[in-house]
mmCIF file of C-alpha atoms in Angstrom:
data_model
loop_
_atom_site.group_PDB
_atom_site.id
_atom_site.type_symbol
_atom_site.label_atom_id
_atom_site.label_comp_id
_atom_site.label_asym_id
_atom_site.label_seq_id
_atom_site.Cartn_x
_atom_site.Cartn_y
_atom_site.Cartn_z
ATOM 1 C CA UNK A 6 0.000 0.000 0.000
ATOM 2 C CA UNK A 7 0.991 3.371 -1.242
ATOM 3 C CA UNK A 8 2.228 5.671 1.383
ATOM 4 C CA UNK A 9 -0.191 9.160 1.322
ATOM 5 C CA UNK A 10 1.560 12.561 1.782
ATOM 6 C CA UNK A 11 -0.726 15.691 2.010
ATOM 7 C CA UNK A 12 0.984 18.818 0.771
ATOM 8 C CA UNK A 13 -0.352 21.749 2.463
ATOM 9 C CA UNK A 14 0.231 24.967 0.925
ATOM 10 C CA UNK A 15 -0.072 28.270 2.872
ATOM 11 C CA UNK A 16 -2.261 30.515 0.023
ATOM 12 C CA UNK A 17 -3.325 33.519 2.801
ATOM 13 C CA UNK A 18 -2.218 36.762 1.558
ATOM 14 C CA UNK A 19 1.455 36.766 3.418
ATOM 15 C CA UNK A 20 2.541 34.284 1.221
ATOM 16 C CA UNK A 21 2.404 36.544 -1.743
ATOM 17 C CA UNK A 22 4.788 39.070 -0.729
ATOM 18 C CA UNK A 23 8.105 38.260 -1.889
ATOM 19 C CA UNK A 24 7.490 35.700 -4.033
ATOM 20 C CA UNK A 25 7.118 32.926 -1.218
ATOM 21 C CA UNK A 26 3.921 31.851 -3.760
ATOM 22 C CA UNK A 27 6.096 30.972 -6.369
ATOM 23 C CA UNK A 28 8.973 29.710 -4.029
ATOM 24 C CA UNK A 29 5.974 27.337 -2.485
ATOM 25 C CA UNK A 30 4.829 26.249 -5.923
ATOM 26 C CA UNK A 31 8.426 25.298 -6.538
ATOM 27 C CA UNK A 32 8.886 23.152 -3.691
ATOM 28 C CA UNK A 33 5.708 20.998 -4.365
ATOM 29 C CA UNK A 34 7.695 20.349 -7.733
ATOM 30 C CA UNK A 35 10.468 19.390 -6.101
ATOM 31 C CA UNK A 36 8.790 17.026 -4.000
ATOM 32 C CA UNK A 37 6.369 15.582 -6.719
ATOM 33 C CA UNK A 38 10.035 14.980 -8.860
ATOM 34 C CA UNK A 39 11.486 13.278 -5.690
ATOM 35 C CA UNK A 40 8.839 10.898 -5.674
ATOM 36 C CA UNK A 41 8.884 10.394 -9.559
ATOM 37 C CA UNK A 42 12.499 9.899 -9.296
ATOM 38 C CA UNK A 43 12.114 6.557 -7.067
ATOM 39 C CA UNK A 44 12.624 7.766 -3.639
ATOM 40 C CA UNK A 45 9.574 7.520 -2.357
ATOM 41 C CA UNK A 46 6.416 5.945 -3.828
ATOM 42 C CA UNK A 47 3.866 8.200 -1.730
ATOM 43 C CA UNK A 48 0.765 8.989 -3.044
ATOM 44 C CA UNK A 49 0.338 12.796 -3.242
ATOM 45 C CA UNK A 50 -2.381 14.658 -1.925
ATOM 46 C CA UNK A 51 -2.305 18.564 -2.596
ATOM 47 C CA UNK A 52 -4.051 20.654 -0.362
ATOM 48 C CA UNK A 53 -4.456 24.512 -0.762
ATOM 49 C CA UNK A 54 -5.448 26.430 2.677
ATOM 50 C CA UNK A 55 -6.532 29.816 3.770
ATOM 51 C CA UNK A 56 -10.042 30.507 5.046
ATOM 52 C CA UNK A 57 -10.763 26.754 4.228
ATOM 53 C CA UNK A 58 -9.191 23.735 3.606
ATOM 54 C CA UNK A 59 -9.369 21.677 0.508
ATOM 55 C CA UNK A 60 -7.821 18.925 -1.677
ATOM 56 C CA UNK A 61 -7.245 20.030 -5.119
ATOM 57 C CA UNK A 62 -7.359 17.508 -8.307
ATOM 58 C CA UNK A 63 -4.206 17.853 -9.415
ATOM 59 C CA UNK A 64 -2.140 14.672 -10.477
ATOM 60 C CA UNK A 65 1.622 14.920 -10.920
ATOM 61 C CA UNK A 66 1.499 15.679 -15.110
ATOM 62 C CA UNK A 67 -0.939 18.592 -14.327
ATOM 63 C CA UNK A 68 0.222 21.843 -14.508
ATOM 64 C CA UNK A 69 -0.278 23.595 -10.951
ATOM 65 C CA UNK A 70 -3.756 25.065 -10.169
ATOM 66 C CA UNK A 71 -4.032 29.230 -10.489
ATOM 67 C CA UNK A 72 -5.655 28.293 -6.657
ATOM 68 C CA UNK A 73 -1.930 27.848 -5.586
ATOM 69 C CA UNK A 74 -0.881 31.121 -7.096
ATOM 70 C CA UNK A 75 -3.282 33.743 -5.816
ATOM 71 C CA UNK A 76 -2.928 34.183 -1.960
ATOM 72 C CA UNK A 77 -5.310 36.395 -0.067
ATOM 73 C CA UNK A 78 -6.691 36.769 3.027
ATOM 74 C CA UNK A 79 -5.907 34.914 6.387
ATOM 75 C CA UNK A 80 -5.848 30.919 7.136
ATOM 76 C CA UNK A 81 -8.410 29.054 9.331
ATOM 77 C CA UNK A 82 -5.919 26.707 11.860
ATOM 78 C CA UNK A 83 -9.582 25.330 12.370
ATOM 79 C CA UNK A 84 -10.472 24.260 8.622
ATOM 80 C CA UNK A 85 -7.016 22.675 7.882
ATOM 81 C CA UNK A 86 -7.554 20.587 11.491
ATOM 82 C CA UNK A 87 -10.835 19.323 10.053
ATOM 83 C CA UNK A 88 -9.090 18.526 6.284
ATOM 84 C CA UNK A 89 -6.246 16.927 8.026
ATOM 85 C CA UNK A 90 -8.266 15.077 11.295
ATOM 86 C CA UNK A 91 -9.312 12.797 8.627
ATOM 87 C CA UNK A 92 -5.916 11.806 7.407
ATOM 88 C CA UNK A 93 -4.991 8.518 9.581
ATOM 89 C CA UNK A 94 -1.434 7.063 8.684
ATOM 90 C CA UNK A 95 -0.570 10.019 6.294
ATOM 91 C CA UNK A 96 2.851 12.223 6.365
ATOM 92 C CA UNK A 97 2.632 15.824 6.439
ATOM 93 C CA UNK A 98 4.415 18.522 4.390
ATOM 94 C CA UNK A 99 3.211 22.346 5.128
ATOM 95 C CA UNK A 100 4.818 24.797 3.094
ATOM 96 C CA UNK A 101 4.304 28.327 4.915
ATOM 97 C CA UNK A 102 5.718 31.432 6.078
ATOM 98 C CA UNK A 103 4.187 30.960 9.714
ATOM 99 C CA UNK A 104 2.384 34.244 9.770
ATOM 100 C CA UNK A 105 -0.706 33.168 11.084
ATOM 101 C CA UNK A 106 -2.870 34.877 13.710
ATOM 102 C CA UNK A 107 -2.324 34.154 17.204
ATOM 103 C CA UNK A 108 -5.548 32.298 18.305
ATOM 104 C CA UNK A 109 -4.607 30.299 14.766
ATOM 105 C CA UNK A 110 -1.189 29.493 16.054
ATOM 106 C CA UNK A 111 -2.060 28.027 19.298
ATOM 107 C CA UNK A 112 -4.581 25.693 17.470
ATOM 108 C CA UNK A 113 -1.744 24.355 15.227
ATOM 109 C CA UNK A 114 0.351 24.084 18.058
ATOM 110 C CA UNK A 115 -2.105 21.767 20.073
ATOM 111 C CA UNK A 116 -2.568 19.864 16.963
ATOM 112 C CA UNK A 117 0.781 19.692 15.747
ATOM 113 C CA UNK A 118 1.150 18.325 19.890
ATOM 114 C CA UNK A 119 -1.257 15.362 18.953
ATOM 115 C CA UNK A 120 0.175 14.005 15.423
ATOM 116 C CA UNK A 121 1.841 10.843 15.604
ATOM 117 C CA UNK A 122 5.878 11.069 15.833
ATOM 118 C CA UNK A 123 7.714 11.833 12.631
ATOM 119 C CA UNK A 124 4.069 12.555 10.751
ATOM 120 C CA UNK A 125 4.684 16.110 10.245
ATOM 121 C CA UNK A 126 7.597 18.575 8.004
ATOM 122 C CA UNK A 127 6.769 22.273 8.080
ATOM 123 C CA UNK A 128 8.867 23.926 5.291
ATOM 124 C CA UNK A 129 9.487 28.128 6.112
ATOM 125 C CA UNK A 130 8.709 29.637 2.966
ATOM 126 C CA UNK A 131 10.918 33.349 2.259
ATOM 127 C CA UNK A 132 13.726 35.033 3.628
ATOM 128 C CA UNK A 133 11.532 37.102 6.444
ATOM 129 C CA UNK A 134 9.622 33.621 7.480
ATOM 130 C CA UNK A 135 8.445 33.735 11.056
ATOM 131 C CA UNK A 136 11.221 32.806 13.506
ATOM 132 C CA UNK A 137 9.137 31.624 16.096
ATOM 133 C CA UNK A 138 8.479 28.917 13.681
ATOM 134 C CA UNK A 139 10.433 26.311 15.885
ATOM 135 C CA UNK A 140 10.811 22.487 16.194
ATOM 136 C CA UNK A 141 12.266 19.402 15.155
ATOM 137 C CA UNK A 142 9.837 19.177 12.618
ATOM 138 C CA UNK A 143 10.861 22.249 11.002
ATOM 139 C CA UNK A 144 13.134 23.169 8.131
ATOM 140 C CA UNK A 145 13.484 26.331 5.698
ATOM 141 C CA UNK A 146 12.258 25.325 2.322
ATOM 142 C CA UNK A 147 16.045 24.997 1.399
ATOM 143 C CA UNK A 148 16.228 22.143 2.955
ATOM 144 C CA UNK A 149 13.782 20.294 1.599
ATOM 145 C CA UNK A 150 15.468 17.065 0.385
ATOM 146 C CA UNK A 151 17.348 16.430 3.653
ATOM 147 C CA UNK A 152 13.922 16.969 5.470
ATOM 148 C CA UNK A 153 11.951 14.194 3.467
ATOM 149 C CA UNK A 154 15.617 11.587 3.090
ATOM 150 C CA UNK A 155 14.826 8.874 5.021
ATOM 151 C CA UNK A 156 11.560 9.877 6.839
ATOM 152 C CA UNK A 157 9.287 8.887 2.854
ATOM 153 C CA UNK A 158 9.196 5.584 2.933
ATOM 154 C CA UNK A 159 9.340 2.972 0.194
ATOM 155 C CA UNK A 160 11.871 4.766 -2.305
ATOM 156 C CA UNK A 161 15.584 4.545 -3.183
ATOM 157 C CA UNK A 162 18.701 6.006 -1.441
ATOM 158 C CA UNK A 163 20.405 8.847 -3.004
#
């Protein structure tokens, strides 16, 4: 059985200064090539969050949606928890800047507190990135391959 790893990209309106929109859409190429490549054989699930939550159709050949390109408003911490309480045995990659409001953060937090060990990778997204975005479970976006080596299961070494 195919591994399932939910992509969740960060599409409130912070994430469209700088470019971090563009440097998110990137990374969920990067990690749909390091599956094609053979090193992992997850099944990917894209998710696009702000106000709500939602899986996009979108299979690996597909161009990107426009829904991952225009970022406005603020996220809901409480419609990605209902998206993602549904999720059992799935890995986690967020791709964000961390600018949420506070009530927002403390939800994620608690959640975040409740996953499974090793579920979850949140991927800071831009230079100016929220440094109270902290953790084990945390890497900037340059990082990406070294965060999923060895925690995707079911692909080849490097």
């Amino acid at each position: 059985m195919k591994e399932v790893l939910y992509i969740i990209v960060d599409v409130s309106g912070s994430m469209f200064e700088w470019g971090k929109n563009l440097i998110a859409n990137n990374t969920v190429r990067a990690v749909e090539q390091y599956i094609r490549l053979g090193k992992s054989n997850a099944e990917i699930k894209l998710v696009a969050w702000k106000k709500d939550a939602c899986i996009i159709d979108w299979k690996s050949d597909d161009e990107l949606p426009p829904s991952l390109v225009t970022c406005e408003g603020g996220a809901n911490a409480d419609a990605l928890i209902a998206l993602l309480e549904k999720t059992p045995d799935a890995k986690i990659v967020f791709i964000t800047d961390g600018f949420w409001a506070s009530a927002d953060a403390k939800k994620i937090k608690r959640w975040k507190k409740n996953l499974p060990a090793d579920t979850l990778r949140i991927l800071k997204s831009g230079a100016d990135s929220n440094p109270m975005l902290k953790g084990d479970e945390v890497f900037p976006v340059e990082d990406l391959f070294p965060a999923l080596d060895g925690w995707l299961e079911g692909g080849d070494e490097w």
